Amino acid sequence: MVFAESMQFGQNTSDNLNPADSTMPLLKKSGEILRIREKTSYVMTSTLGHSWIVGSSTNGLVGTNVGTQDGQQQVVGGAGRVESRTSVVNPNNTYNETFDFTTFEDTGVTTADWADTPGSLIMTAGEIAQSTAVAYGGNTITYATITITVSAGSVSDLTITLTANGSSFEASTNATIHNFTTTGTDLRFKITSAGNVTVSDVQIQYGG
Amino acid sequence: MVVSSVGLNRIVALVAADIVDGRAGTDTTLPTAGDTNLVTPVAASESDVDVITSNASFSVTHVIAATAANGNSLTEWQIRMNAEATQLNRTVLAAVAKNATIEVTKITLFDVLGE
């Protein structure tokens, strides 16, 4: 006989009066695995505006210069620059937000504490957490499943919406696949809380 | 048994400290775990990266200046580690037509999990 890999086969234990048996249960090993998880990558472009940039043919002159990219007198800093995301991709079409960074926080809408305490989205009644594009520029997204994990409070206090085109938010249910009425290539989520809730993790699986 | 949070944070710090720079290239071959380098790197796209850690997560930001790598359609990206420039990852993204009117920023997030 061979060692079974686990207890799942329901091996019987005999008393000592029976012949010796080599069968014995093996305890399932409790492995501890460390792995580096690659999460989201995104690329954005930034125009030069009227920032002074060393070596730039338009924005790199010393002294008065209104021949900058946006035609204004150049200044040190990031003046007049316009940022545009060109792509946001996730391994296996799965976005994982652990609230360690504000990279995907839409600061113009969000009122909750997004990563103020690293690892947490802390919400009180009436507060909103909205992301920027968490997937962008790829294949058309027709469905998504958002799964929210809380460390305090209840998911039932959260109103969850998703958009696949960046603007048409549609009501969604936690851990339930949502088929978009309006499809697109700009996936975002929005959470509104009716109580005190601390979110530790948001995962969105999507496809089309 | 459990992997402790402080242990994970320490591992993140060690990995983050080992990351050196980033590069971009123009090939569109999908990445595999066996990749060791960009297929068609653009040397001028190489620059140091900013690595920020938070809990067991870290972000890597690679900026290509307005004056660099112009005239290329950038599609493949890599993050490199240590003195041997060991590739941490290779990513293929939508093409960016690089010219002197734009800077390009690529950010990638990672975390270390104990399971």
PDB file of C-alpha atoms in Angstrom:
ATOM      1  CA  MET A   1       0.000   0.000   0.000  1.00  0.00           C
ATOM      2  CA  VAL A   2       1.075   3.444  -0.479  1.00  0.00           C
ATOM      3  CA  PHE A   3       0.724   6.452   1.690  1.00  0.00           C
ATOM      4  CA  ALA A   4      -2.357   8.383   0.965  1.00  0.00           C
ATOM      5  CA  GLU A   5      -1.849  12.062   0.366  1.00  0.00           C
ATOM      6  CA  SER A   6      -4.452  13.120   2.828  1.00  0.00           C
ATOM      7  CA  MET A   7      -7.200  11.966   5.066  1.00  0.00           C
ATOM      8  CA  GLN A   8      -9.794  12.331   2.377  1.00  0.00           C
ATOM      9  CA  PHE A   9      -9.961   8.641   1.604  1.00  0.00           C
ATOM     10  CA  GLY A  10     -11.307   7.802   5.055  1.00  0.00           C
ATOM     11  CA  GLN A  11      -8.811   5.142   6.028  1.00  0.00           C
ATOM     12  CA  ASN A  12      -9.867   2.819   8.780  1.00  0.00           C
ATOM     13  CA  THR A  13      -7.857   2.288  11.926  1.00  0.00           C
ATOM     14  CA  SER A  14      -7.795  -1.283  13.222  1.00  0.00           C
ATOM     15  CA  ASP A  15      -6.993  -2.515  16.657  1.00  0.00           C
ATOM     16  CA  ASN A  16      -3.709  -4.223  17.408  1.00  0.00           C
ATOM     17  CA  LEU A  17      -5.144  -7.702  16.999  1.00  0.00           C
ATOM     18  CA  ASN A  18      -5.224  -7.420  13.279  1.00  0.00           C
ATOM     19  CA  PRO A  19      -2.231  -7.967  11.020  1.00  0.00           C
ATOM     20  CA  ALA A  20       0.160  -5.135  10.719  1.00  0.00           C
ATOM     21  CA  ASP A  21      -0.781  -2.657   8.093  1.00  0.00           C
ATOM     22  CA  SER A  22       1.499  -0.128   6.524  1.00  0.00           C
ATOM     23  CA  THR A  23      -1.359   2.231   5.955  1.00  0.00           C
ATOM     24  CA  MET A  24      -1.051   5.390   7.912  1.00  0.00           C
ATOM     25  CA  PRO A  25      -2.467   8.831   7.496  1.00  0.00           C
ATOM     26  CA  LEU A  26      -0.228  11.641   6.416  1.00  0.00           C
ATOM     27  CA  LEU A  27      -0.950  15.014   7.834  1.00  0.00           C
ATOM     28  CA  LYS A  28      -1.301  17.571   5.121  1.00  0.00           C
ATOM     29  CA  LYS A  29       1.680  19.851   5.175  1.00  0.00           C
ATOM     30  CA  SER A  30       1.014  23.402   6.124  1.00  0.00           C
ATOM     31  CA  GLY A  31       3.283  25.075   3.612  1.00  0.00           C
ATOM     32  CA  GLU A  32       4.219  28.686   3.917  1.00  0.00           C
ATOM     33  CA  ILE A  33       4.669  30.284   0.556  1.00  0.00           C
ATOM     34  CA  LEU A  34       6.178  33.618  -0.170  1.00  0.00           C
ATOM     35  CA  ARG A  35       5.500  35.058  -3.547  1.00  0.00           C
ATOM     36  CA  ILE A  36       5.858  38.382  -5.273  1.00  0.00           C
ATOM     37  CA  ARG A  37       2.648  39.321  -7.003  1.00  0.00           C
ATOM     38  CA  GLU A  38       2.850  41.611  -9.982  1.00  0.00           C
ATOM     39  CA  LYS A  39      -0.180  43.811  -9.966  1.00  0.00           C
ATOM     40  CA  THR A  40      -1.227  46.640 -12.224  1.00  0.00           C
ATOM     41  CA  SER A  41       0.958  48.391 -14.779  1.00  0.00           C
ATOM     42  CA  TYR A  42       0.007  51.590 -16.442  1.00  0.00           C
ATOM     43  CA  VAL A  43       1.575  54.037 -18.805  1.00  0.00           C
ATOM     44  CA  MET A  44       0.772  57.692 -19.067  1.00  0.00           C
ATOM     45  CA  THR A  45       2.078  60.536 -21.134  1.00  0.00           C
ATOM     46  CA  SER A  46       2.604  64.087 -19.956  1.00  0.00           C
ATOM     47  CA  THR A  47       2.769  67.091 -22.216  1.00  0.00           C
ATOM     48  CA  LEU A  48       5.444  69.649 -21.467  1.00  0.00           C
ATOM     49  CA  GLY A  49       3.150  72.623 -20.960  1.00  0.00           C
ATOM     50  CA  HIS A  50       5.378  75.544 -20.061  1.00  0.00           C
ATOM     51  CA  SER A  51       7.644  73.639 -17.711  1.00  0.00           C
ATOM     52  CA  TRP A  52      11.323  74.373 -18.049  1.00  0.00           C
ATOM     53  CA  ILE A  53      12.966  71.149 -19.199  1.00  0.00           C
ATOM     54  CA  VAL A  54      16.689  70.774 -19.671  1.00  0.00           C
ATOM     55  CA  GLY A  55      17.575  69.858 -23.217  1.00  0.00           C
ATOM     56  CA  SER A  56      14.107  70.409 -24.659  1.00  0.00           C
ATOM     57  CA  SER A  57      14.112  72.208 -27.982  1.00  0.00           C
ATOM     58  CA  THR A  58      10.982  74.142 -27.053  1.00  0.00           C
ATOM     59  CA  ASN A  59      11.002  74.297 -23.260  1.00  0.00           C
ATOM     60  CA  GLY A  60      14.714  74.193 -22.518  1.00  0.00           C
ATOM     61  CA  LEU A  61      15.832  77.726 -23.203  1.00  0.00           C
ATOM     62  CA  VAL A  62      17.230  79.937 -20.462  1.00  0.00           C
ATOM     63  CA  GLY A  63      15.574  83.318 -20.158  1.00  0.00           C
ATOM     64  CA  THR A  64      12.407  84.687 -21.668  1.00  0.00           C
ATOM     65  CA  ASN A  65      10.758  82.111 -23.871  1.00  0.00           C
ATOM     66  CA  VAL A  66       7.154  81.886 -24.911  1.00  0.00           C
ATOM     67  CA  GLY A  67       7.901  79.336 -27.562  1.00  0.00           C
ATOM     68  CA  THR A  68       7.075  76.565 -25.135  1.00  0.00           C
ATOM     69  CA  GLN A  69       4.722  73.776 -26.001  1.00  0.00           C
ATOM     70  CA  ASP A  70       1.700  75.657 -24.672  1.00  0.00           C
ATOM     71  CA  GLY A  71       3.040  79.093 -25.565  1.00  0.00           C
ATOM     72  CA  GLN A  72       3.363  80.499 -22.061  1.00  0.00           C
ATOM     73  CA  GLN A  73       6.490  81.791 -20.366  1.00  0.00           C
ATOM     74  CA  GLN A  74       8.351  78.748 -19.102  1.00  0.00           C
ATOM     75  CA  VAL A  75       8.690  78.203 -15.372  1.00  0.00           C
ATOM     76  CA  VAL A  76      10.408  75.662 -13.183  1.00  0.00           C
ATOM     77  CA  GLY A  77       7.996  72.942 -12.149  1.00  0.00           C
ATOM     78  CA  GLY A  78       5.165  71.081 -13.795  1.00  0.00           C
ATOM     79  CA  ALA A  79       3.174  74.019 -15.069  1.00  0.00           C
ATOM     80  CA  GLY A  80       0.606  73.492 -17.771  1.00  0.00           C
ATOM     81  CA  ARG A  81       1.239  69.819 -18.193  1.00  0.00           C
ATOM     82  CA  VAL A  82      -1.569  67.475 -19.179  1.00  0.00           C
ATOM     83  CA  GLU A  83      -1.412  63.826 -18.164  1.00  0.00           C
ATOM     84  CA  SER A  84      -3.107  61.090 -20.179  1.00  0.00           C
ATOM     85  CA  ARG A  85      -3.159  57.409 -19.351  1.00  0.00           C
ATOM     86  CA  THR A  86      -2.585  55.316 -22.421  1.00  0.00           C
ATOM     87  CA  SER A  87      -2.971  51.846 -20.972  1.00  0.00           C
ATOM     88  CA  VAL A  88      -3.690  50.089 -17.704  1.00  0.00           C
ATOM     89  CA  VAL A  89      -3.263  46.333 -17.607  1.00  0.00           C
ATOM     90  CA  ASN A  90      -3.548  43.634 -14.959  1.00  0.00           C
ATOM     91  CA  PRO A  91      -2.168  40.105 -14.943  1.00  0.00           C
ATOM     92  CA  ASN A  92      -4.909  37.599 -15.728  1.00  0.00           C
ATOM     93  CA  ASN A  93      -7.434  40.415 -16.109  1.00  0.00           C
ATOM     94  CA  THR A  94      -7.569  40.750 -12.344  1.00  0.00           C
ATOM     95  CA  TYR A  95      -7.148  44.051 -10.560  1.00  0.00           C
ATOM     96  CA  ASN A  96      -6.104  43.880  -6.926  1.00  0.00           C
ATOM     97  CA  GLU A  97      -6.344  46.963  -4.751  1.00  0.00           C
ATOM     98  CA  THR A  98      -4.832  46.676  -1.287  1.00  0.00           C
ATOM     99  CA  PHE A  99      -4.909  50.388  -0.472  1.00  0.00           C
ATOM    100  CA  ASP A 100      -1.199  50.744   0.103  1.00  0.00           C
ATOM    101  CA  PHE A 101      -0.958  53.503  -2.507  1.00  0.00           C
ATOM    102  CA  THR A 102      -3.238  56.181  -3.906  1.00  0.00           C
ATOM    103  CA  THR A 103      -2.243  55.382  -7.475  1.00  0.00           C
ATOM    104  CA  PHE A 104      -5.802  54.549  -8.506  1.00  0.00           C
ATOM    105  CA  GLU A 105      -7.718  56.904  -6.239  1.00  0.00           C
ATOM    106  CA  ASP A 106      -9.897  59.407  -8.048  1.00  0.00           C
ATOM    107  CA  THR A 107      -9.111  62.271  -5.722  1.00  0.00           C
ATOM    108  CA  GLY A 108     -11.713  64.488  -7.322  1.00  0.00           C
ATOM    109  CA  VAL A 109     -14.528  62.260  -6.117  1.00  0.00           C
ATOM    110  CA  THR A 110     -13.213  60.205  -3.221  1.00  0.00           C
ATOM    111  CA  THR A 111     -14.089  61.424   0.252  1.00  0.00           C
ATOM    112  CA  ALA A 112     -13.116  58.274   2.161  1.00  0.00           C
ATOM    113  CA  ASP A 113      -9.618  57.739   3.564  1.00  0.00           C
ATOM    114  CA  TRP A 114      -7.896  55.840   0.757  1.00  0.00           C
ATOM    115  CA  ALA A 115      -4.537  54.494   2.011  1.00  0.00           C
ATOM    116  CA  ASP A 116      -4.267  57.249   4.614  1.00  0.00           C
ATOM    117  CA  THR A 117      -3.629  54.260   6.822  1.00  0.00           C
ATOM    118  CA  PRO A 118      -1.675  51.950   4.501  1.00  0.00           C
ATOM    119  CA  GLY A 119      -3.618  48.805   3.748  1.00  0.00           C
ATOM    120  CA  SER A 120      -7.005  50.351   4.444  1.00  0.00           C
ATOM    121  CA  LEU A 121      -9.884  52.199   2.881  1.00  0.00           C
ATOM    122  CA  ILE A 122     -11.659  53.732   5.848  1.00  0.00           C
ATOM    123  CA  MET A 123     -15.213  54.845   5.211  1.00  0.00           C
ATOM    124  CA  THR A 124     -17.868  56.480   7.326  1.00  0.00           C
ATOM    125  CA  ALA A 125     -21.524  56.935   6.474  1.00  0.00           C
ATOM    126  CA  GLY A 126     -22.010  58.834   3.245  1.00  0.00           C
ATOM    127  CA  GLU A 127     -18.409  58.670   2.140  1.00  0.00           C
ATOM    128  CA  ILE A 128     -17.391  57.676  -1.357  1.00  0.00           C
ATOM    129  CA  ALA A 129     -14.384  55.853  -2.765  1.00  0.00           C
ATOM    130  CA  GLN A 130     -13.989  56.007  -6.512  1.00  0.00           C
ATOM    131  CA  SER A 131     -11.120  54.743  -8.604  1.00  0.00           C
ATOM    132  CA  THR A 132      -9.569  56.046 -11.741  1.00  0.00           C
ATOM    133  CA  ALA A 133      -9.267  53.559 -14.591  1.00  0.00           C
ATOM    134  CA  VAL A 134      -8.125  50.214 -13.197  1.00  0.00           C
ATOM    135  CA  ALA A 135      -8.158  48.654 -16.662  1.00  0.00           C
ATOM    136  CA  TYR A 136      -7.900  50.793 -19.746  1.00  0.00           C
ATOM    137  CA  GLY A 137      -7.283  50.625 -23.424  1.00  0.00           C
ATOM    138  CA  GLY A 138      -7.485  46.871 -23.898  1.00  0.00           C
ATOM    139  CA  ASN A 139     -10.222  44.622 -25.177  1.00  0.00           C
ATOM    140  CA  THR A 140     -13.837  45.629 -24.660  1.00  0.00           C
ATOM    141  CA  ILE A 141     -14.985  44.753 -21.157  1.00  0.00           C
ATOM    142  CA  THR A 142     -18.420  43.180 -21.007  1.00  0.00           C
ATOM    143  CA  TYR A 143     -18.473  41.694 -17.514  1.00  0.00           C
ATOM    144  CA  ALA A 144     -16.742  42.027 -14.156  1.00  0.00           C
ATOM    145  CA  THR A 145     -16.903  40.580 -10.681  1.00  0.00           C
ATOM    146  CA  ILE A 146     -15.910  42.808  -7.798  1.00  0.00           C
ATOM    147  CA  THR A 147     -15.059  41.152  -4.498  1.00  0.00           C
ATOM    148  CA  ILE A 148     -14.643  43.368  -1.459  1.00  0.00           C
ATOM    149  CA  THR A 149     -13.034  42.224   1.771  1.00  0.00           C
ATOM    150  CA  VAL A 150     -13.633  44.233   4.914  1.00  0.00           C
ATOM    151  CA  SER A 151     -11.660  44.216   8.141  1.00  0.00           C
ATOM    152  CA  ALA A 152     -14.288  46.149  10.087  1.00  0.00           C
ATOM    153  CA  GLY A 153     -17.953  46.813   9.492  1.00  0.00           C
ATOM    154  CA  SER A 154     -20.068  45.033   6.941  1.00  0.00           C
ATOM    155  CA  VAL A 155     -20.059  44.751   3.166  1.00  0.00           C
ATOM    156  CA  SER A 156     -23.835  45.086   3.368  1.00  0.00           C
ATOM    157  CA  ASP A 157     -23.315  48.757   4.217  1.00  0.00           C
ATOM    158  CA  LEU A 158     -21.651  49.339   0.874  1.00  0.00           C
ATOM    159  CA  THR A 159     -23.311  50.360  -2.352  1.00  0.00           C
ATOM    160  CA  ILE A 160     -21.132  49.104  -5.173  1.00  0.00           C
ATOM    161  CA  THR A 161     -21.103  50.322  -8.750  1.00  0.00           C
ATOM    162  CA  LEU A 162     -18.887  49.567 -11.709  1.00  0.00           C
ATOM    163  CA  THR A 163     -18.402  51.174 -15.080  1.00  0.00           C
ATOM    164  CA  ALA A 164     -16.814  49.699 -18.167  1.00  0.00           C
ATOM    165  CA  ASN A 165     -16.694  52.948 -20.119  1.00  0.00           C
ATOM    166  CA  GLY A 166     -15.452  55.334 -17.435  1.00  0.00           C
ATOM    167  CA  SER A 167     -18.744  57.115 -16.867  1.00  0.00           C
ATOM    168  CA  SER A 168     -21.837  54.892 -16.899  1.00  0.00           C
ATOM    169  CA  PHE A 169     -21.802  53.412 -13.404  1.00  0.00           C
ATOM    170  CA  GLU A 170     -24.017  50.356 -12.960  1.00  0.00           C
ATOM    171  CA  ALA A 171     -25.145  48.806  -9.693  1.00  0.00           C
ATOM    172  CA  SER A 172     -23.211  45.654  -8.833  1.00  0.00           C
ATOM    173  CA  THR A 173     -23.331  43.050  -6.106  1.00  0.00           C
ATOM    174  CA  ASN A 174     -20.320  41.913  -4.137  1.00  0.00           C
ATOM    175  CA  ALA A 175     -18.785  38.682  -5.392  1.00  0.00           C
ATOM    176  CA  THR A 176     -21.359  38.359  -8.160  1.00  0.00           C
ATOM    177  CA  ILE A 177     -20.634  38.603 -11.847  1.00  0.00           C
ATOM    178  CA  HIS A 178     -21.995  41.753 -13.434  1.00  0.00           C
ATOM    179  CA  ASN A 179     -22.753  41.961 -17.129  1.00  0.00           C
ATOM    180  CA  PHE A 180     -22.462  45.538 -18.289  1.00  0.00           C
ATOM    181  CA  THR A 181     -25.279  47.227 -20.122  1.00  0.00           C
ATOM    182  CA  THR A 182     -22.751  49.728 -21.410  1.00  0.00           C
ATOM    183  CA  THR A 183     -19.479  48.085 -22.343  1.00  0.00           C
ATOM    184  CA  GLY A 184     -16.154  49.792 -22.883  1.00  0.00           C
ATOM    185  CA  THR A 185     -12.442  49.839 -22.196  1.00  0.00           C
ATOM    186  CA  ASP A 186     -12.297  52.032 -19.081  1.00  0.00           C
ATOM    187  CA  LEU A 187     -13.068  50.016 -15.952  1.00  0.00           C
ATOM    188  CA  ARG A 188     -13.640  51.853 -12.678  1.00  0.00           C
ATOM    189  CA  PHE A 189     -15.326  51.132  -9.378  1.00  0.00           C
ATOM    190  CA  LYS A 190     -17.235  53.298  -6.949  1.00  0.00           C
ATOM    191  CA  ILE A 191     -18.195  52.413  -3.403  1.00  0.00           C
ATOM    192  CA  THR A 192     -20.534  54.404  -1.194  1.00  0.00           C
ATOM    193  CA  SER A 193     -20.840  53.529   2.474  1.00  0.00           C
ATOM    194  CA  ALA A 194     -23.879  53.710   4.715  1.00  0.00           C
ATOM    195  CA  GLY A 195     -21.885  53.065   7.867  1.00  0.00           C
ATOM    196  CA  ASN A 196     -18.426  52.717   9.331  1.00  0.00           C
ATOM    197  CA  VAL A 197     -16.586  50.225   7.180  1.00  0.00           C
ATOM    198  CA  THR A 198     -12.900  49.501   6.698  1.00  0.00           C
ATOM    199  CA  VAL A 199     -12.080  47.828   3.400  1.00  0.00           C
ATOM    200  CA  SER A 200      -8.838  45.924   3.189  1.00  0.00           C
ATOM    201  CA  ASP A 201      -9.008  44.544  -0.312  1.00  0.00           C
ATOM    202  CA  VAL A 202     -10.864  45.033  -3.577  1.00  0.00           C
ATOM    203  CA  GLN A 203     -10.444  42.531  -6.355  1.00  0.00           C
ATOM    204  CA  ILE A 204     -12.039  42.898  -9.771  1.00  0.00           C
ATOM    205  CA  GLN A 205     -11.968  40.133 -12.332  1.00  0.00           C
ATOM    206  CA  TYR A 206     -13.119  41.219 -15.752  1.00  0.00           C
ATOM    207  CA  GLY A 207     -13.332  40.127 -19.326  1.00  0.00           C
ATOM    208  CA  GLY A 208     -15.200  40.399 -22.554  1.00  0.00           C
TER     209      GLY A 208
ATOM    210  CA  MET B   1       2.461  28.898  11.473  1.00  0.00           C
ATOM    211  CA  VAL B   2       2.280  32.220   9.816  1.00  0.00           C
ATOM    212  CA  VAL B   3       4.535  34.537   7.888  1.00  0.00           C
ATOM    213  CA  SER B   4       4.707  37.714   9.886  1.00  0.00           C
ATOM    214  CA  SER B   5       3.921  41.139   8.525  1.00  0.00           C
ATOM    215  CA  VAL B   6       7.256  42.546   9.609  1.00  0.00           C
ATOM    216  CA  GLY B   7       8.957  39.711   7.755  1.00  0.00           C
ATOM    217  CA  LEU B   8       7.031  40.505   4.595  1.00  0.00           C
ATOM    218  CA  ASN B   9       7.871  44.169   4.952  1.00  0.00           C
ATOM    219  CA  ARG B  10      11.546  43.298   5.315  1.00  0.00           C
ATOM    220  CA  ILE B  11      11.459  41.209   2.154  1.00  0.00           C
ATOM    221  CA  VAL B  12       9.818  44.073   0.308  1.00  0.00           C
ATOM    222  CA  ALA B  13      12.540  46.424   1.520  1.00  0.00           C
ATOM    223  CA  LEU B  14      15.248  44.057   0.315  1.00  0.00           C
ATOM    224  CA  VAL B  15      13.665  43.617  -3.099  1.00  0.00           C
ATOM    225  CA  ALA B  16      13.011  47.330  -3.452  1.00  0.00           C
ATOM    226  CA  ALA B  17      16.619  48.138  -2.616  1.00  0.00           C
ATOM    227  CA  ASP B  18      17.792  45.791  -5.342  1.00  0.00           C
ATOM    228  CA  ILE B  19      15.818  47.421  -8.140  1.00  0.00           C
ATOM    229  CA  VAL B  20      17.993  49.632 -10.299  1.00  0.00           C
ATOM    230  CA  ASP B  21      16.438  50.906 -13.479  1.00  0.00           C
ATOM    231  CA  GLY B  22      13.880  50.453 -16.219  1.00  0.00           C
ATOM    232  CA  ARG B  23      13.990  50.279 -19.986  1.00  0.00           C
ATOM    233  CA  ALA B  24      11.532  50.154 -22.834  1.00  0.00           C
ATOM    234  CA  GLY B  25      11.630  48.576 -26.249  1.00  0.00           C
ATOM    235  CA  THR B  26       9.680  48.201 -29.428  1.00  0.00           C
ATOM    236  CA  ASP B  27       8.848  44.503 -29.678  1.00  0.00           C
ATOM    237  CA  THR B  28       5.318  43.177 -29.178  1.00  0.00           C
ATOM    238  CA  THR B  29       6.034  39.519 -28.445  1.00  0.00           C
ATOM    239  CA  LEU B  30       3.949  38.513 -25.458  1.00  0.00           C
ATOM    240  CA  PRO B  31       6.018  38.051 -22.304  1.00  0.00           C
ATOM    241  CA  THR B  32       6.787  34.690 -20.783  1.00  0.00           C
ATOM    242  CA  ALA B  33       8.378  33.694 -17.505  1.00  0.00           C
ATOM    243  CA  GLY B  34      11.441  32.587 -19.440  1.00  0.00           C
ATOM    244  CA  ASP B  35      12.195  36.048 -20.760  1.00  0.00           C
ATOM    245  CA  THR B  36      15.535  37.420 -19.651  1.00  0.00           C
ATOM    246  CA  ASN B  37      15.621  40.700 -21.537  1.00  0.00           C
ATOM    247  CA  LEU B  38      13.685  42.966 -23.831  1.00  0.00           C
ATOM    248  CA  VAL B  39      13.500  41.714 -27.379  1.00  0.00           C
ATOM    249  CA  THR B  40      14.279  45.066 -28.984  1.00  0.00           C
ATOM    250  CA  PRO B  41      15.454  47.465 -26.301  1.00  0.00           C
ATOM    251  CA  VAL B  42      15.846  51.182 -26.885  1.00  0.00           C
ATOM    252  CA  ALA B  43      18.987  52.161 -25.039  1.00  0.00           C
ATOM    253  CA  ALA B  44      17.958  55.783 -24.654  1.00  0.00           C
ATOM    254  CA  SER B  45      14.869  54.743 -22.688  1.00  0.00           C
ATOM    255  CA  GLU B  46      16.987  53.450 -19.829  1.00  0.00           C
ATOM    256  CA  SER B  47      16.751  55.452 -16.635  1.00  0.00           C
ATOM    257  CA  ASP B  48      16.780  54.982 -12.903  1.00  0.00           C
ATOM    258  CA  VAL B  49      13.436  54.186 -11.328  1.00  0.00           C
ATOM    259  CA  ASP B  50      11.757  55.406  -8.181  1.00  0.00           C
ATOM    260  CA  VAL B  51      10.742  52.633  -5.823  1.00  0.00           C
ATOM    261  CA  ILE B  52       8.294  53.353  -3.022  1.00  0.00           C
ATOM    262  CA  THR B  53       7.326  50.821  -0.392  1.00  0.00           C
ATOM    263  CA  SER B  54       4.189  50.677   1.720  1.00  0.00           C
ATOM    264  CA  ASN B  55       3.383  47.733   3.955  1.00  0.00           C
ATOM    265  CA  ALA B  56       4.159  44.656   1.872  1.00  0.00           C
ATOM    266  CA  SER B  57       3.698  46.527  -1.393  1.00  0.00           C
ATOM    267  CA  PHE B  58       5.995  48.494  -3.618  1.00  0.00           C
ATOM    268  CA  SER B  59       5.593  50.630  -6.697  1.00  0.00           C
ATOM    269  CA  VAL B  60       8.177  51.172  -9.398  1.00  0.00           C
ATOM    270  CA  THR B  61       8.032  54.352 -11.471  1.00  0.00           C
ATOM    271  CA  HIS B  62      10.024  54.683 -14.663  1.00  0.00           C
ATOM    272  CA  VAL B  63      10.067  58.028 -16.454  1.00  0.00           C
ATOM    273  CA  ILE B  64      11.359  58.581 -19.979  1.00  0.00           C
ATOM    274  CA  ALA B  65      12.215  62.228 -20.470  1.00  0.00           C
ATOM    275  CA  ALA B  66      10.947  64.351 -23.315  1.00  0.00           C
ATOM    276  CA  THR B  67      14.414  64.386 -24.790  1.00  0.00           C
ATOM    277  CA  ALA B  68      14.921  60.620 -24.747  1.00  0.00           C
ATOM    278  CA  ALA B  69      13.974  57.678 -26.969  1.00  0.00           C
ATOM    279  CA  ASN B  70      12.190  59.839 -29.504  1.00  0.00           C
ATOM    280  CA  GLY B  71      11.050  58.349 -32.765  1.00  0.00           C
ATOM    281  CA  ASN B  72      10.261  54.987 -31.212  1.00  0.00           C
ATOM    282  CA  SER B  73       6.979  53.178 -30.717  1.00  0.00           C
ATOM    283  CA  LEU B  74       7.424  51.904 -27.177  1.00  0.00           C
ATOM    284  CA  THR B  75       5.603  48.679 -26.432  1.00  0.00           C
ATOM    285  CA  GLU B  76       7.705  46.462 -24.142  1.00  0.00           C
ATOM    286  CA  TRP B  77       8.927  47.449 -20.713  1.00  0.00           C
ATOM    287  CA  GLN B  78      11.202  45.935 -18.131  1.00  0.00           C
ATOM    288  CA  ILE B  79      12.380  46.566 -14.592  1.00  0.00           C
ATOM    289  CA  ARG B  80      15.927  45.527 -13.812  1.00  0.00           C
ATOM    290  CA  MET B  81      17.701  44.566 -10.615  1.00  0.00           C
ATOM    291  CA  ASN B  82      21.215  44.433  -9.209  1.00  0.00           C
ATOM    292  CA  ALA B  83      24.550  45.035 -10.898  1.00  0.00           C
ATOM    293  CA  GLU B  84      23.895  42.283 -13.435  1.00  0.00           C
ATOM    294  CA  ALA B  85      20.707  44.003 -14.631  1.00  0.00           C
ATOM    295  CA  THR B  86      18.624  40.929 -13.901  1.00  0.00           C
ATOM    296  CA  GLN B  87      15.155  41.366 -15.305  1.00  0.00           C
ATOM    297  CA  LEU B  88      12.410  41.454 -12.693  1.00  0.00           C
ATOM    298  CA  ASN B  89       9.596  41.628 -15.175  1.00  0.00           C
ATOM    299  CA  ARG B  90       8.774  42.293 -18.802  1.00  0.00           C
ATOM    300  CA  THR B  91       5.463  43.822 -19.792  1.00  0.00           C
ATOM    301  CA  VAL B  92       3.941  44.470 -23.198  1.00  0.00           C
ATOM    302  CA  LEU B  93       1.539  47.384 -23.317  1.00  0.00           C
ATOM    303  CA  ALA B  94      -0.205  49.493 -25.903  1.00  0.00           C
ATOM    304  CA  ALA B  95       2.226  51.362 -28.098  1.00  0.00           C
ATOM    305  CA  VAL B  96       3.287  54.864 -27.160  1.00  0.00           C
ATOM    306  CA  ALA B  97       4.664  56.951 -30.012  1.00  0.00           C
ATOM    307  CA  LYS B  98       7.497  58.730 -28.247  1.00  0.00           C
ATOM    308  CA  ASN B  99       8.404  62.210 -29.394  1.00  0.00           C
ATOM    309  CA  ALA B 100       9.884  65.358 -27.928  1.00  0.00           C
ATOM    310  CA  THR B 101       6.515  66.792 -26.890  1.00  0.00           C
ATOM    311  CA  ILE B 102       5.812  64.222 -24.184  1.00  0.00           C
ATOM    312  CA  GLU B 103       7.312  62.513 -21.210  1.00  0.00           C
ATOM    313  CA  VAL B 104       6.256  58.929 -20.620  1.00  0.00           C
ATOM    314  CA  THR B 105       5.725  57.444 -17.189  1.00  0.00           C
ATOM    315  CA  LYS B 106       5.192  53.763 -16.521  1.00  0.00           C
ATOM    316  CA  ILE B 107       4.209  52.600 -13.048  1.00  0.00           C
ATOM    317  CA  THR B 108       3.970  49.004 -11.880  1.00  0.00           C
ATOM    318  CA  LEU B 109       2.702  47.822  -8.520  1.00  0.00           C
ATOM    319  CA  PHE B 110       3.806  44.695  -6.721  1.00  0.00           C
ATOM    320  CA  ASP B 111       3.225  43.109  -3.356  1.00  0.00           C
ATOM    321  CA  VAL B 112       4.706  40.227  -1.425  1.00  0.00           C
ATOM    322  CA  LEU B 113       2.303  37.670  -0.077  1.00  0.00           C
ATOM    323  CA  GLY B 114       2.796  35.111   2.655  1.00  0.00           C
ATOM    324  CA  GLU B 115       0.409  32.209   2.211  1.00  0.00           C
TER     325      GLU B 115
END
